[in-house]
Amino acid sequence: MRLSIKIPVLIFLGCLAAGGLGSVFLAAGLASEVRRSFENRSAGLVRSLGAMGASLLSARPPDHAALQKALDNLEEFGHGKGHGIEWVAFVDCAGQVQAHTDPRRFATRLHELPAEWMRCERGGPEGAGAREDGLAGMRYSGNRLLVAAPVRLETRSGTIAASFRLDEVGMHEAAGRRRVFFFTAGFAAVLAALLSLLLRSVVARRLRRLTEDTEALRRGELDRRSGVRGDDEIGRLASAFNAMADRLSRHAQHLEREVQIRTRELESANRELQRLATTDPLTGLLNRRRMNEVLEQAIEHHRRKRRPLSLVMIDLDHFKRFNDAHGHLAGDQLLRVLGLRLRTRSRAGDAAARLGTEPPASWSGSFPRGPAGSSAEGVVEDRDAAAARYGGEEFVLILPETSKADALRVAERVRAAVAAAPLVEAMGEAGRVTLSAGVATFPEDGDDPDALLRAADDALYAAKHAGRNRVVGAPAVPSSSARPSAASAGTPVGGRT
Amino acid sequence: MTADARASCRSALRFAGRRAGTGEGGPRRPGVVLAAVCGLAAACAATERVEKRAEETVVSGLLPAPDPREVAGQPLRLLFVPFAASRETERAAAAAVASYVEARTGLAVEPILAADYREVTRRVVDGEVDAAFLAPLLYVELTERFARDPALRNVRLRLLLAAVAGGSPSYVGYILAPVDGPVRELRDAAGLPFGLVEGSTSGYLYPIDLVDFRGLDPAEFFREGRIYRTHAEVLTELLRPAGERRVAAGAVYHHLVDTLAPEARSRLRLLAKTARIPRDAVVARIPRVGGREDPERLRAAAALQHALLAAGDDPAMAARLREGIGYDGWIVGDDRRYDAIRRVRQRFGHYRFGVPTAGRGEAEEGGFGGAATEAPGVR
């Protein structure tokens, strides 16, 4: 059962119980009051009837008939019943009935009347020897009230006695009890309603709001705070709830920040892993495996677009000799610098950049690049090119949307730039090297990566064979030509041997 | 029929049921007990039916006053029971009442004087009258007749009024004894010659109830009872000289005694009084049409009721009533007041005491509830 129902019910029952207990006391007091009132009224009636009877029986001659008629009418017209009168009797000094509401009792002894209540004083004053209230006596007998008063009958004292049924009193009492009960029940109901309304706003509604706040917090609304106020227990509970929610919220925010940091760190590590997995550690260029993936994707893309794609395979001339002469560290330095120069040909957005191969800001130089949109001069925009270390001192440039002629020009610029100045400035003239390059174009020299690489390799071989420090384009067909024939069929571009 | 009878039936059924259940008071005879219970239940059911019929056929209460234009010229046959010593007195009183009602309501009232109670009963039952003044015992008998008689199923006996005399709607009977006789109190009269009035409520039926109430055996008490025709005969007998007197005590309608000359009154000792007896009734006989009372006759009855109620408030008419009939006037009738007579009649109505006296004296003084109306009544 909900608290908003339970509380009013308990309050109502409590009020009813309290009201019932109160009604018992009230009813008892009421019954006592009703009885006292009934006794007073009965005594008054007896005194009045006694005065009437005395006047009739003291007349000359005594008017017994009139008295009997008065008593008859008391019965006949229901006047007596209204007062609860069961019977009225006038008794003479000898205890004999002179008049009775039941005529059959005439001239009998009124056995209901105690002897000590009867008066027999000749000519004595009316009411002589009576109590202060003018009665000869009053007592309850069963469910009847017997009242007697002295009265002068003719020349002697007599007694008027009357029996009153308590039914009427009982009815009054019952009616009083009913009134008290209904009043109490009504009062309890109204009180319960008011109390329940009060409790509803003071306790139940605030508890419900607090419960809703708690439910919301449980659902994850960590910014939820209780609006319940007050310095009572519920108010303190709400404050504690808010403090707890604050702590929980702060803890959650801390956790969230930690997670973000960790996530960033993880992403960074992932990127580093990715970079390590796809780049050559010495030069920072794509490694061969990644180059194969990029090339395959590029060929598929250009196949769909029906656009040319060129591949430039580069090899440093006499690199073994350079290594032997200057040591492997110098060789590595040479490769690293060449790699850096080649990387500058690719920018953010190209395949290499996407693979985390951004050139560091400390790069000392780059190959000359043709101005953007310089197609008028026959120089292609190669910003989307990708550079890779193919193995040893061999490098590969993938030039998207580039015809063979444009690729030959790009390769020639690279060759010329390398040959123009020492690649490693710190070594002086000792650092001057040359390179040879073979250029193959999709789809004319090969329509898949292997064919295209083989064509470029054949062209490179031809460049080497032709004396190095030169660029050779692959023959258009056949792509599967033998290396010597390919070299012989190659078209050298510029340079010197 | 009455509530007492109904209660008695229920008590008897309960008692029979207990006996049947426990076998108390002897060996069990389930068949006999069951038959007795069934018979008793059937009798009680019959009583209930009669009572229901009585409630349907006998009603009382104040009717709404009709529009005088609706009853003007309507005939009303108004029956008077014998109530006075002479027919001339009765005729004059009846004519006065009829004239008053005619003048007040516009009804064409035809007063009818009955010779005795038998004629009253016959005329009311046969529908020869529309309304009647009835002695209380006669009213009780007629209500029972109307409740039982299938031929009267479509007639309703409506109690209109109850008479008031001497300021009271009831009267009593006195049990008297000569002061010079041997009887000083009621029990002294047991077994002595006792004057009773034939067919009288206050002079016969209620004295039996009184004796029983006082704890005496009526059969023993009235062993030497003597039956007189009128209350006056009993009173006359009591006032005779000691040597000529044939009764030691007697029962007399109280009004006769209360209005005696003081000298005569002083020669009598009042031994006891009977219970109160409701006074005469005024009833209307209203046929039912389609289960409902004939509205025309009902309006006439209402007019009669309101006219007689007004008569008691009219000083001139009240004086004529007191002089001619002995009434002060009337109050609205209530059938329940007559239950007292029904109870006493049920208990003692079958009692037969005394021997009729040879002589027939003159009728007593007026009043429908008085001696004369009771004396010639049928049992």
Coordinates of N, CA and C in Angstrom, one line a residue, chain B residues 149-217:
Chain B
D149 N -66.3 -11.9 6.2 CA -67.3 -12.2 5.3 C -66.9 -12.0 3.9
P150 N -66.8 -13.0 3.0 CA -66.4 -12.9 1.6 C -67.3 -11.9 0.9
A151 N -68.6 -11.9 1.3 CA -69.6 -11.1 0.6 C -69.3 -9.6 0.8
L152 N -68.5 -9.3 1.8 CA -68.2 -7.9 2.1 C -66.8 -7.5 1.6
R153 N -66.3 -8.3 0.7 CA -64.9 -8.1 0.3 C -64.7 -6.7 -0.4
N154 N -65.8 -6.3 -1.1 CA -65.7 -5.1 -1.9 C -66.3 -3.9 -1.1
V155 N -66.3 -4.0 0.2 CA -66.8 -2.9 1.0 C -65.8 -2.6 2.1
R156 N -65.6 -1.3 2.3 CA -64.7 -0.9 3.4 C -65.5 -0.2 4.5
L157 N -65.2 -0.7 5.7 CA -65.8 0.0 6.9 C -64.8 1.0 7.4
R158 N -65.1 2.2 7.2 CA -64.2 3.3 7.6 C -64.6 3.9 8.9
L159 N -63.7 3.8 9.9 CA -64.0 4.4 11.2 C -63.7 5.9 11.0
L160 N -64.8 6.7 11.2 CA -64.6 8.1 11.0 C -64.3 8.8 12.4
L161 N -65.1 8.5 13.4 CA -65.0 9.3 14.6 C -65.2 8.4 15.8
A162 N -64.7 8.9 17.0 CA -65.0 8.3 18.3 C -65.6 9.4 19.2
A163 N -66.6 9.0 19.9 CA -67.4 9.9 20.7 C -66.6 10.4 21.9
V164 N -66.8 11.6 22.4 CA -66.3 12.1 23.6 C -67.4 12.6 24.5
A165 N -67.4 12.1 25.7 CA -68.5 12.5 26.6 C -67.9 12.8 28.0
G166 N -68.4 13.8 28.7 CA -67.8 14.1 30.0 C -66.3 14.5 29.8
G167 N -65.9 14.9 28.7 CA -64.5 15.3 28.5 C -63.6 14.1 28.2
S168 N -64.2 12.9 28.1 CA -63.3 11.8 27.9 C -63.8 10.9 26.8
P169 N -62.9 10.4 26.0 CA -63.3 9.5 24.9 C -63.5 8.0 25.3
S170 N -63.5 7.8 26.7 CA -63.7 6.5 27.2 C -64.6 6.6 28.4
Y171 N -65.1 5.4 28.8 CA -65.9 5.4 30.1 C -65.5 4.1 30.8
V172 N -66.1 4.0 32.0 CA -65.8 2.8 32.8 C -67.1 2.3 33.4
G173 N -67.0 1.1 33.9 CA -68.2 0.6 34.7 C -67.8 0.6 36.1
Y174 N -68.8 0.9 37.0 CA -68.6 0.8 38.4 C -69.1 -0.5 39.0
I175 N -68.4 -1.0 39.9 CA -68.9 -2.1 40.7 C -69.3 -1.5 42.0
L176 N -70.6 -1.6 42.3 CA -71.2 -0.9 43.5 C -71.8 -1.9 44.4
A177 N -71.9 -1.4 45.6 CA -72.6 -2.2 46.6 C -73.3 -1.2 47.6
P178 N -74.4 -1.6 48.1 CA -75.1 -0.7 49.1 C -74.2 -0.6 50.3
V179 N -74.2 0.6 50.9 CA -73.3 0.8 52.0 C -73.9 0.0 53.2
D180 N -75.1 -0.3 53.2 CA -75.7 -1.0 54.3 C -75.7 -2.5 54.1
G181 N -75.0 -3.0 53.1 CA -75.0 -4.4 52.7 C -73.7 -5.0 53.3
P182 N -73.6 -6.3 53.1 CA -72.5 -7.1 53.6 C -71.2 -6.9 52.9
V183 N -71.2 -6.2 51.7 CA -70.0 -6.2 50.9 C -69.3 -4.8 51.1
R184 N -68.0 -5.0 51.6 CA -67.2 -3.8 51.8 C -66.1 -3.6 50.8
E185 N -65.8 -4.7 50.3 CA -64.8 -4.6 49.2 C -65.1 -5.7 48.1
L186 N -64.4 -5.6 47.0 CA -64.8 -6.4 45.9 C -64.9 -7.9 46.2
R187 N -63.9 -8.4 46.9 CA -63.8 -9.8 47.1 C -64.9 -10.3 48.0
D188 N -65.5 -9.3 48.8 CA -66.7 -9.8 49.6 C -67.9 -10.2 48.8
A189 N -67.9 -9.7 47.5 CA -69.1 -10.0 46.7 C -69.0 -11.3 46.0
A190 N -67.9 -12.0 46.1 CA -67.7 -13.3 45.4 C -68.7 -14.3 45.9
G191 N -69.4 -14.8 44.9 CA -70.4 -15.8 45.2 C -71.8 -15.3 45.7
L192 N -71.8 -14.0 45.8 CA -73.1 -13.4 46.3 C -73.9 -12.9 45.1
P193 N -75.2 -12.7 45.2 CA -76.0 -12.3 44.1 C -75.4 -11.0 43.5
F194 N -75.2 -11.0 42.2 CA -74.5 -9.9 41.6 C -75.3 -9.4 40.3
G195 N -75.6 -8.1 40.3 CA -76.4 -7.6 39.1 C -75.5 -7.3 37.9
L196 N -75.8 -8.0 36.8 CA -75.1 -7.8 35.5 C -76.1 -7.3 34.5
V197 N -75.6 -6.6 33.5 CA -76.4 -6.1 32.4 C -76.3 -6.9 31.2
E198 N -77.3 -7.3 30.6 CA -77.3 -8.3 29.5 C -76.6 -7.6 28.3
G199 N -75.6 -8.3 27.8 CA -74.9 -7.8 26.5 C -74.1 -6.5 26.7
S200 N -73.9 -6.1 27.9 CA -73.3 -4.8 28.1 C -71.8 -4.9 28.2
T201 N -71.1 -3.9 27.7 CA -69.6 -3.9 27.8 C -69.2 -3.5 29.2
S202 N -69.8 -2.4 29.7 CA -69.4 -2.0 31.0 C -70.2 -2.7 32.1
G203 N -71.3 -3.3 31.8 CA -72.1 -4.0 32.8 C -72.0 -5.5 32.8
Y204 N -71.2 -6.0 31.9 CA -71.1 -7.5 31.8 C -69.7 -7.9 31.5
L205 N -69.2 -7.5 30.3 CA -67.9 -8.0 29.8 C -66.8 -7.5 30.6
Y206 N -66.7 -6.2 30.8 CA -65.6 -5.6 31.5 C -65.5 -6.0 33.0
P207 N -66.7 -6.1 33.7 CA -66.6 -6.6 35.1 C -66.0 -8.0 35.2
I208 N -66.2 -8.8 34.2 CA -65.5 -10.1 34.2 C -64.0 -9.9 34.1
D209 N -63.6 -9.0 33.2 CA -62.1 -8.7 33.1 C -61.6 -8.2 34.4
L210 N -62.4 -7.3 35.0 CA -61.9 -6.7 36.3 C -61.7 -7.8 37.4
V211 N -62.7 -8.6 37.5 CA -62.6 -9.7 38.5 C -61.3 -10.6 38.3
D212 N -61.1 -10.9 37.0 CA -60.0 -11.7 36.6 C -58.7 -10.9 37.0
F213 N -58.7 -9.6 36.7 CA -57.5 -8.7 36.9 C -57.2 -8.7 38.4
R214 N -58.2 -8.7 39.2 CA -58.0 -8.7 40.7 C -57.6 -10.0 41.3
G215 N -57.4 -11.0 40.4 CA -57.0 -12.3 40.9 C -58.1 -13.2 41.4
L216 N -59.3 -12.9 41.0 CA -60.5 -13.7 41.5 C -60.9 -14.5 40.3
D217 N -61.6 -15.6 40.6 CA -62.1 -16.5 39.6 C -63.5 -16.0 39.2

